[in-house]
PDB file of C-alpha atoms in Angstrom:
ATOM      1  CA  UNK A 232     -10.396  -1.511 -11.116  1.00 56.00           C
ATOM      2  CA  UNK A 233     -11.310   2.234 -11.901  1.00 89.00           C
ATOM      3  CA  UNK A 234      -8.729   5.158 -12.657  1.00 92.00           C
ATOM      4  CA  UNK A 235      -9.243   8.239 -10.786  1.00 94.00           C
ATOM      5  CA  UNK A 236      -7.661  11.486 -10.733  1.00 91.00           C
ATOM      6  CA  UNK A 237      -7.105  14.040  -7.577  1.00 90.00           C
ATOM      7  CA  UNK A 238      -9.992  15.694  -6.821  1.00 90.00           C
ATOM      8  CA  UNK A 239     -12.615  13.219  -8.766  1.00 92.00           C
ATOM      9  CA  UNK A 240     -15.527  11.976  -6.908  1.00 95.00           C
ATOM     10  CA  UNK A 241     -16.283   7.915  -6.800  1.00 96.00           C
ATOM     11  CA  UNK A 242     -19.747   6.758  -6.322  1.00 97.00           C
ATOM     12  CA  UNK A 243     -19.749   3.335  -4.477  1.00 97.00           C
ATOM     13  CA  UNK A 244     -22.935   1.010  -4.114  1.00 97.00           C
ATOM     14  CA  UNK A 245     -23.244  -1.422  -1.255  1.00 97.00           C
ATOM     15  CA  UNK A 246     -25.515  -4.151  -1.992  1.00 96.00           C
ATOM     16  CA  UNK A 247     -27.177  -5.916   1.124  1.00 96.00           C
ATOM     17  CA  UNK A 248     -29.201  -8.916   0.765  1.00 96.00           C
ATOM     18  CA  UNK A 249     -31.227 -10.289   3.945  1.00 95.00           C
ATOM     19  CA  UNK A 250     -33.115 -13.334   4.572  1.00 95.00           C
ATOM     20  CA  UNK A 251     -36.668 -13.062   4.225  1.00 96.00           C
ATOM     21  CA  UNK A 252     -38.549 -12.143   7.435  1.00 96.00           C
ATOM     22  CA  UNK A 253     -37.271  -9.618  10.134  1.00 96.00           C
ATOM     23  CA  UNK A 254     -33.947  -8.584  10.960  1.00 96.00           C
ATOM     24  CA  UNK A 255     -33.974  -6.604  14.129  1.00 95.00           C
ATOM     25  CA  UNK A 256     -30.958  -4.446  13.667  1.00 95.00           C
ATOM     26  CA  UNK A 257     -28.496  -3.608  10.860  1.00 97.00           C
ATOM     27  CA  UNK A 258     -25.303  -1.569  10.518  1.00 97.00           C
ATOM     28  CA  UNK A 259     -23.044  -1.164   7.352  1.00 98.00           C
ATOM     29  CA  UNK A 260     -19.710   0.347   7.962  1.00 98.00           C
ATOM     30  CA  UNK A 261     -17.813   1.484   4.597  1.00 98.00           C
ATOM     31  CA  UNK A 262     -14.116   1.515   5.495  1.00 97.00           C
ATOM     32  CA  UNK A 263     -12.861   4.291   3.371  1.00 97.00           C
ATOM     33  CA  UNK A 264      -9.114   3.974   2.829  1.00 97.00           C
ATOM     34  CA  UNK A 265      -6.802   6.861   3.344  1.00 97.00           C
ATOM     35  CA  UNK A 266      -6.668   9.075   0.300  1.00 96.00           C
ATOM     36  CA  UNK A 267     -10.497   9.075   0.062  1.00 97.00           C
ATOM     37  CA  UNK A 268     -12.901  11.334   1.848  1.00 98.00           C
ATOM     38  CA  UNK A 269     -16.706  10.976   2.282  1.00 98.00           C
ATOM     39  CA  UNK A 270     -18.790  13.720   0.536  1.00 98.00           C
ATOM     40  CA  UNK A 271     -20.982  14.967   3.274  1.00 97.00           C
ATOM     41  CA  UNK A 272     -24.681  14.409   2.486  1.00 96.00           C
ATOM     42  CA  UNK A 273     -23.942  11.824  -0.488  1.00 97.00           C
ATOM     43  CA  UNK A 274     -25.197   8.851   1.518  1.00 97.00           C
ATOM     44  CA  UNK A 275     -28.471   7.488   0.197  1.00 97.00           C
ATOM     45  CA  UNK A 276     -30.595   4.285   0.515  1.00 97.00           C
ATOM     46  CA  UNK A 277     -31.785   2.717  -2.934  1.00 97.00           C
ATOM     47  CA  UNK A 278     -34.815   0.420  -2.545  1.00 97.00           C
ATOM     48  CA  UNK A 279     -35.484  -0.157  -6.264  1.00 97.00           C
ATOM     49  CA  UNK A 280     -36.523  -3.732  -6.769  1.00 96.00           C
ATOM     50  CA  UNK A 281     -36.788  -4.429  -2.980  1.00 97.00           C
ATOM     51  CA  UNK A 282     -39.805  -6.126  -1.577  1.00 97.00           C
ATOM     52  CA  UNK A 283     -39.941  -5.245   2.266  1.00 96.00           C
ATOM     53  CA  UNK A 284     -39.819  -2.293   4.372  1.00 96.00           C
ATOM     54  CA  UNK A 285     -36.628  -0.411   5.452  1.00 96.00           C
ATOM     55  CA  UNK A 286     -36.253   2.994   7.001  1.00 95.00           C
ATOM     56  CA  UNK A 287     -33.573   5.492   6.089  1.00 94.00           C
ATOM     57  CA  UNK A 288     -30.224   5.030   8.055  1.00 96.00           C
ATOM     58  CA  UNK A 289     -28.501   7.367  10.472  1.00 97.00           C
ATOM     59  CA  UNK A 290     -25.183   8.227   8.765  1.00 98.00           C
ATOM     60  CA  UNK A 291     -22.090   8.842  10.983  1.00 98.00           C
ATOM     61  CA  UNK A 292     -18.439   9.370  10.583  1.00 97.00           C
ATOM     62  CA  UNK A 293     -16.655  10.263   7.367  1.00 97.00           C
ATOM     63  CA  UNK A 294     -15.468  13.731   8.509  1.00 96.00           C
ATOM     64  CA  UNK A 295     -12.063  13.401   7.545  1.00 97.00           C
ATOM     65  CA  UNK A 296      -9.594  11.526   5.258  1.00 97.00           C
ATOM     66  CA  UNK A 297      -9.753   7.837   5.656  1.00 96.00           C
ATOM     67  CA  UNK A 298     -12.643   7.953   8.025  1.00 98.00           C
ATOM     68  CA  UNK A 299     -15.126   5.081   8.187  1.00 98.00           C
ATOM     69  CA  UNK A 300     -18.748   6.007   7.218  1.00 98.00           C
ATOM     70  CA  UNK A 301     -21.356   4.267   9.173  1.00 98.00           C
ATOM     71  CA  UNK A 302     -25.097   3.739   8.453  1.00 98.00           C
ATOM     72  CA  UNK A 303     -27.034   2.590  11.611  1.00 98.00           C
ATOM     73  CA  UNK A 304     -30.720   1.466  10.820  1.00 96.00           C
ATOM     74  CA  UNK A 305     -32.647   2.311  13.951  1.00 88.00           C
ATOM     75  CA  UNK A 306     -35.582  -0.108  13.209  1.00 88.00           C
ATOM     76  CA  UNK A 307     -35.999  -3.745  12.221  1.00 95.00           C
ATOM     77  CA  UNK A 308     -35.652  -4.517   8.344  1.00 96.00           C
ATOM     78  CA  UNK A 309     -38.485  -6.782   7.037  1.00 97.00           C
ATOM     79  CA  UNK A 310     -37.947  -8.825   3.893  1.00 97.00           C
ATOM     80  CA  UNK A 311     -41.359  -9.809   2.258  1.00 97.00           C
ATOM     81  CA  UNK A 312     -41.550 -13.615   2.735  1.00 97.00           C
ATOM     82  CA  UNK A 313     -42.457 -14.378  -0.825  1.00 97.00           C
ATOM     83  CA  UNK A 314     -39.477 -16.887  -1.735  1.00 96.00           C
ATOM     84  CA  UNK A 315     -38.168 -14.733  -4.389  1.00 97.00           C
ATOM     85  CA  UNK A 316     -34.517 -14.092  -3.944  1.00 96.00           C
ATOM     86  CA  UNK A 317     -34.602 -11.410  -6.646  1.00 96.00           C
ATOM     87  CA  UNK A 318     -36.115  -8.859  -4.481  1.00 97.00           C
ATOM     88  CA  UNK A 319     -34.401  -9.582  -1.212  1.00 97.00           C
ATOM     89  CA  UNK A 320     -31.828  -6.727  -1.894  1.00 97.00           C
ATOM     90  CA  UNK A 321     -31.396  -3.022  -1.260  1.00 97.00           C
ATOM     91  CA  UNK A 322     -28.372  -0.859  -1.594  1.00 97.00           C
ATOM     92  CA  UNK A 323     -26.531   2.046   0.248  1.00 97.00           C
ATOM     93  CA  UNK A 324     -25.085   4.361  -2.130  1.00 97.00           C
ATOM     94  CA  UNK A 325     -22.402   6.931  -1.097  1.00 98.00           C
ATOM     95  CA  UNK A 326     -19.776   9.230  -2.770  1.00 97.00           C
ATOM     96  CA  UNK A 327     -15.976   9.848  -1.682  1.00 97.00           C
ATOM     97  CA  UNK A 328     -13.527  12.346  -3.278  1.00 96.00           C
ATOM     98  CA  UNK A 329      -9.859  11.632  -4.028  1.00 96.00           C
ATOM     99  CA  UNK A 330      -7.961  13.763  -1.535  1.00 94.00           C
ATOM    100  CA  UNK A 331      -5.158  16.168  -2.775  1.00 89.00           C
ATOM    101  CA  UNK A 332      -2.905  14.979  -0.212  1.00 91.00           C
ATOM    102  CA  UNK A 333       0.953  13.704  -0.765  1.00 89.00           C
ATOM    103  CA  UNK A 334       0.542  10.108  -0.426  1.00 91.00           C
ATOM    104  CA  UNK A 335      -2.038  10.015  -3.523  1.00 93.00           C
ATOM    105  CA  UNK A 336       0.602   9.792  -6.150  1.00 90.00           C
ATOM    106  CA  UNK A 337       0.371   8.383  -9.693  1.00 90.00           C
ATOM    107  CA  UNK A 338      -0.263   4.751  -9.867  1.00 90.00           C
ATOM    108  CA  UNK A 339      -1.062   4.366  -6.104  1.00 94.00           C
ATOM    109  CA  UNK A 340      -4.217   2.284  -5.402  1.00 96.00           C
ATOM    110  CA  UNK A 341      -6.939   2.926  -2.961  1.00 97.00           C
ATOM    111  CA  UNK A 342      -9.034  -0.149  -1.780  1.00 97.00           C
ATOM    112  CA  UNK A 343     -12.458   0.367  -0.242  1.00 97.00           C
ATOM    113  CA  UNK A 344     -14.843  -2.435   1.047  1.00 97.00           C
ATOM    114  CA  UNK A 345     -17.578  -2.556   3.817  1.00 98.00           C
ATOM    115  CA  UNK A 346     -18.675  -4.721   6.623  1.00 97.00           C
ATOM    116  CA  UNK A 347     -22.397  -5.494   7.413  1.00 97.00           C
ATOM    117  CA  UNK A 348     -23.595  -6.232  11.066  1.00 96.00           C
ATOM    118  CA  UNK A 349     -26.925  -8.053  10.699  1.00 93.00           C
ATOM    119  CA  UNK A 350     -28.280  -8.685  14.086  1.00 89.00           C
ATOM    120  CA  UNK A 351     -24.820  -9.831  15.315  1.00 90.00           C
ATOM    121  CA  UNK A 352     -23.883 -11.554  12.271  1.00 92.00           C
ATOM    122  CA  UNK A 353     -20.620  -9.687  10.672  1.00 94.00           C
ATOM    123  CA  UNK A 354     -20.268 -10.064   6.778  1.00 94.00           C
ATOM    124  CA  UNK A 355     -17.427  -8.486   4.580  1.00 95.00           C
ATOM    125  CA  UNK A 356     -18.330  -7.159   1.187  1.00 95.00           C
ATOM    126  CA  UNK A 357     -15.987  -7.684  -1.716  1.00 95.00           C
ATOM    127  CA  UNK A 358     -13.506  -4.524  -2.267  1.00 96.00           C
ATOM    128  CA  UNK A 359     -13.126  -2.437  -5.202  1.00 96.00           C
ATOM    129  CA  UNK A 360      -9.740  -0.757  -6.118  1.00 96.00           C
ATOM    130  CA  UNK A 361      -9.297   2.446  -7.397  1.00 96.00           C
ATOM    131  CA  UNK A 362      -5.955   3.659  -9.175  1.00 95.00           C
ATOM    132  CA  UNK A 363      -4.864   7.270  -9.098  1.00 95.00           C
ATOM    133  CA  UNK A 364      -3.711   8.801 -12.269  1.00 93.00           C
ATOM    134  CA  UNK A 365      -1.883  12.050 -12.610  1.00 91.00           C
ATOM    135  CA  UNK A 366      -0.355  14.099 -15.355  1.00 91.00           C
ATOM    136  CA  UNK A 367       3.481  14.795 -15.507  1.00 90.00           C
ATOM    137  CA  UNK A 368       4.561  17.622 -17.755  1.00 93.00           C
ATOM    138  CA  UNK A 369       7.987  18.476 -18.910  1.00 94.00           C
ATOM    139  CA  UNK A 370       8.608  22.287 -19.249  1.00 95.00           C
ATOM    140  CA  UNK A 371      11.834  24.385 -20.264  1.00 94.00           C
ATOM    141  CA  UNK A 372      12.714  27.261 -22.340  1.00 94.00           C
ATOM    142  CA  UNK A 373      15.501  27.981 -24.828  1.00 94.00           C
ATOM    143  CA  UNK A 374      16.745  31.245 -26.565  1.00 93.00           C
ATOM    144  CA  UNK A 375      18.096  31.447 -29.790  1.00 93.00           C
ATOM    145  CA  UNK A 376      21.151  33.367 -28.729  1.00 91.00           C
ATOM    146  CA  UNK A 377      22.953  33.219 -25.394  1.00 87.00           C
ATOM    147  CA  UNK A 378      25.182  36.082 -25.845  1.00 87.00           C
ATOM    148  CA  UNK A 379      23.185  38.884 -27.144  1.00 87.00           C
ATOM    149  CA  UNK A 380      24.160  42.533 -27.771  1.00 86.00           C
ATOM    150  CA  UNK A 381      22.338  45.628 -26.549  1.00 88.00           C
ATOM    151  CA  UNK A 382      19.058  46.335 -28.871  1.00 89.00           C
ATOM    152  CA  UNK A 383      19.077  42.837 -30.055  1.00 91.00           C
ATOM    153  CA  UNK A 384      15.783  40.996 -30.232  1.00 94.00           C
ATOM    154  CA  UNK A 385      15.770  37.511 -29.159  1.00 94.00           C
ATOM    155  CA  UNK A 386      13.361  34.599 -29.893  1.00 96.00           C
ATOM    156  CA  UNK A 387      12.415  32.256 -26.774  1.00 95.00           C
ATOM    157  CA  UNK A 388      10.880  28.817 -27.373  1.00 96.00           C
ATOM    158  CA  UNK A 389       8.755  27.469 -24.472  1.00 96.00           C
ATOM    159  CA  UNK A 390       8.728  23.580 -24.689  1.00 96.00           C
ATOM    160  CA  UNK A 391       5.985  21.740 -22.914  1.00 96.00           C
ATOM    161  CA  UNK A 392       5.015  18.201 -23.214  1.00 96.00           C
ATOM    162  CA  UNK A 393       3.483  15.285 -21.249  1.00 94.00           C
ATOM    163  CA  UNK A 394       6.020  12.850 -20.198  1.00 92.00           C
ATOM    164  CA  UNK A 395       5.929   9.243 -20.651  1.00 91.00           C
ATOM    165  CA  UNK A 396       4.997   8.872 -16.920  1.00 88.00           C
ATOM    166  CA  UNK A 397       1.948  11.035 -17.536  1.00 90.00           C
ATOM    167  CA  UNK A 398      -1.209   8.898 -17.109  1.00 89.00           C
ATOM    168  CA  UNK A 399      -3.969  11.457 -17.352  1.00 89.00           C
ATOM    169  CA  UNK A 400      -4.952  14.992 -18.784  1.00 89.00           C
ATOM    170  CA  UNK A 401      -3.603  17.887 -17.072  1.00 90.00           C
ATOM    171  CA  UNK A 402      -6.433  20.433 -15.677  1.00 86.00           C
ATOM    172  CA  UNK A 403      -6.426  23.990 -15.101  1.00 90.00           C
ATOM    173  CA  UNK A 404      -2.723  24.349 -16.378  1.00 94.00           C
ATOM    174  CA  UNK A 405      -0.918  27.693 -15.890  1.00 95.00           C
ATOM    175  CA  UNK A 406       2.522  28.158 -16.990  1.00 95.00           C
ATOM    176  CA  UNK A 407       4.116  31.666 -15.991  1.00 95.00           C
ATOM    177  CA  UNK A 408       7.020  33.079 -17.737  1.00 95.00           C
ATOM    178  CA  UNK A 409       8.925  35.930 -16.101  1.00 94.00           C
ATOM    179  CA  UNK A 410      11.341  38.062 -18.078  1.00 93.00           C
ATOM    180  CA  UNK A 411      14.265  39.378 -15.920  1.00 89.00           C
ATOM    181  CA  UNK A 412      15.207  43.062 -15.916  1.00 86.00           C
ATOM    182  CA  UNK A 413      16.850  44.302 -18.935  1.00 87.00           C
ATOM    183  CA  UNK A 414      14.519  42.174 -21.344  1.00 91.00           C
ATOM    184  CA  UNK A 415      11.394  43.920 -22.766  1.00 92.00           C
ATOM    185  CA  UNK A 416       8.665  41.810 -24.180  1.00 95.00           C
ATOM    186  CA  UNK A 417       7.874  42.658 -27.883  1.00 96.00           C
ATOM    187  CA  UNK A 418       4.139  43.081 -27.888  1.00 96.00           C
ATOM    188  CA  UNK A 419       2.106  40.693 -30.112  1.00 96.00           C
ATOM    189  CA  UNK A 420       5.075  38.524 -30.750  1.00 97.00           C
ATOM    190  CA  UNK A 421       3.910  35.283 -28.799  1.00 97.00           C
ATOM    191  CA  UNK A 422       2.625  32.345 -30.814  1.00 95.00           C
ATOM    192  CA  UNK A 423      -0.566  30.778 -29.337  1.00 92.00           C
ATOM    193  CA  UNK A 424      -1.048  27.215 -29.451  1.00 92.00           C
ATOM    194  CA  UNK A 425      -4.314  25.812 -30.404  1.00 93.00           C
ATOM    195  CA  UNK A 426      -6.664  25.765 -27.343  1.00 94.00           C
ATOM    196  CA  UNK A 427      -4.459  27.854 -25.190  1.00 96.00           C
ATOM    197  CA  UNK A 428      -4.509  31.255 -24.119  1.00 96.00           C
ATOM    198  CA  UNK A 429      -1.954  33.757 -23.210  1.00 96.00           C
ATOM    199  CA  UNK A 430      -1.953  36.552 -20.983  1.00 97.00           C
ATOM    200  CA  UNK A 431       0.717  39.338 -21.389  1.00 96.00           C
ATOM    201  CA  UNK A 432      -1.272  42.138 -19.469  1.00 96.00           C
ATOM    202  CA  UNK A 433       1.788  42.149 -16.657  1.00 95.00           C
ATOM    203  CA  UNK A 434       4.942  43.822 -18.108  1.00 94.00           C
ATOM    204  CA  UNK A 435       7.499  41.214 -18.366  1.00 93.00           C
ATOM    205  CA  UNK A 436       5.308  38.287 -17.516  1.00 95.00           C
ATOM    206  CA  UNK A 437       3.631  35.944 -20.138  1.00 96.00           C
ATOM    207  CA  UNK A 438       0.964  33.415 -18.798  1.00 96.00           C
ATOM    208  CA  UNK A 439      -0.160  30.290 -20.722  1.00 96.00           C
ATOM    209  CA  UNK A 440      -3.261  28.721 -19.760  1.00 96.00           C
ATOM    210  CA  UNK A 441      -5.646  25.946 -20.715  1.00 95.00           C
ATOM    211  CA  UNK A 442      -8.540  24.213 -18.886  1.00 94.00           C
ATOM    212  CA  UNK A 443      -7.589  20.741 -19.928  1.00 92.00           C
ATOM    213  CA  UNK A 444      -4.717  19.336 -21.941  1.00 93.00           C
ATOM    214  CA  UNK A 445      -4.772  15.697 -22.733  1.00 91.00           C
ATOM    215  CA  UNK A 446      -1.574  14.795 -24.473  1.00 91.00           C
ATOM    216  CA  UNK A 447       1.345  15.926 -26.730  1.00 93.00           C
ATOM    217  CA  UNK A 448       3.490  18.730 -26.719  1.00 95.00           C
ATOM    218  CA  UNK A 449       3.499  22.517 -27.470  1.00 95.00           C
ATOM    219  CA  UNK A 450       6.496  25.043 -28.695  1.00 96.00           C
ATOM    220  CA  UNK A 451       5.149  28.435 -28.469  1.00 96.00           C
ATOM    221  CA  UNK A 452       7.588  31.445 -29.100  1.00 96.00           C
ATOM    222  CA  UNK A 453       7.828  34.906 -28.194  1.00 96.00           C
ATOM    223  CA  UNK A 454      10.404  37.714 -28.421  1.00 96.00           C
ATOM    224  CA  UNK A 455      12.309  39.899 -26.123  1.00 94.00           C
ATOM    225  CA  UNK A 456      14.311  43.081 -26.706  1.00 93.00           C
ATOM    226  CA  UNK A 457      17.570  43.444 -24.860  1.00 90.00           C
ATOM    227  CA  UNK A 458      17.280  46.996 -23.133  1.00 83.00           C
ATOM    228  CA  UNK A 459      20.423  46.168 -21.158  1.00 71.00           C
ATOM    229  CA  UNK A 460      22.480  43.262 -19.638  1.00 63.00           C
ATOM    230  CA  UNK A 461      19.817  40.935 -18.387  1.00 56.00           C
ATOM    231  CA  UNK A 462      19.888  40.619 -14.504  1.00 51.00           C
ATOM    232  CA  UNK A 463      19.304  36.952 -14.430  1.00 58.00           C
ATOM    233  CA  UNK A 464      17.502  34.181 -16.384  1.00 65.00           C
ATOM    234  CA  UNK A 465      13.873  33.837 -17.771  1.00 69.00           C
ATOM    235  CA  UNK A 466      12.095  32.050 -14.909  1.00 61.00           C
ATOM    236  CA  UNK A 467       9.404  29.601 -15.177  1.00 56.00           C
ATOM    237  CA  UNK A 468       6.628  28.366 -12.967  1.00 67.00           C
ATOM    238  CA  UNK A 469       4.071  25.414 -13.604  1.00 56.00           C
ATOM    239  CA  UNK A 470       0.803  24.927 -12.106  1.00 61.00           C
ATOM    240  CA  UNK A 471      -1.802  22.286 -12.840  1.00 51.00           C
ATOM    241  CA  UNK A 472      -4.638  20.501 -11.070  1.00 46.00           C
TER     242      UNK A 472
END
């Protein structure tokens, strides 16, 4: 099987071997499972090493998640009668994207296969299994003094880690830290983890971002001054793809 992430594109190849001579009609249907959606325009015919004549098929279906994709060959397919089984095969290639849908969760599998209808004789191909892998991040924030006084400078530590359930890198990670009224961020006090960037342009808001984070943990710190009694707790928002 193959490990895939949400949004990843999987390329499938369906090999079609026909008897030498003329096959009057041919229809190939790829039964994409729920959780995969056909990438429009990706269907193609690969005749490398094929001895014979086959026209490009008409492609239909695949408009929605889990829709079958059908390749209909409008004319007969001719395989050269040369008693050479090595050149009796051509392929259909197509791509499918892993959908960002609720059923596509970590460790779920998506099984894809196809049927080949050759002049009324229906054969089923082998199946290919893709396993969905996803990141799982733990995020919390702690402060060095939970009972501060007016004018005190506090140090906050943001703890972020891949949990044991995490099975893939996290893409486009954005962690937003919002200070409540009564706390003022101390300029330039944030420590930036290697590979990460921190945006502090919005007053009272720190946004930690990284394009791809494979594993491990970080614990950046920043400081805030108590201007008056804080009206609430520091809030966190985590976004990944």
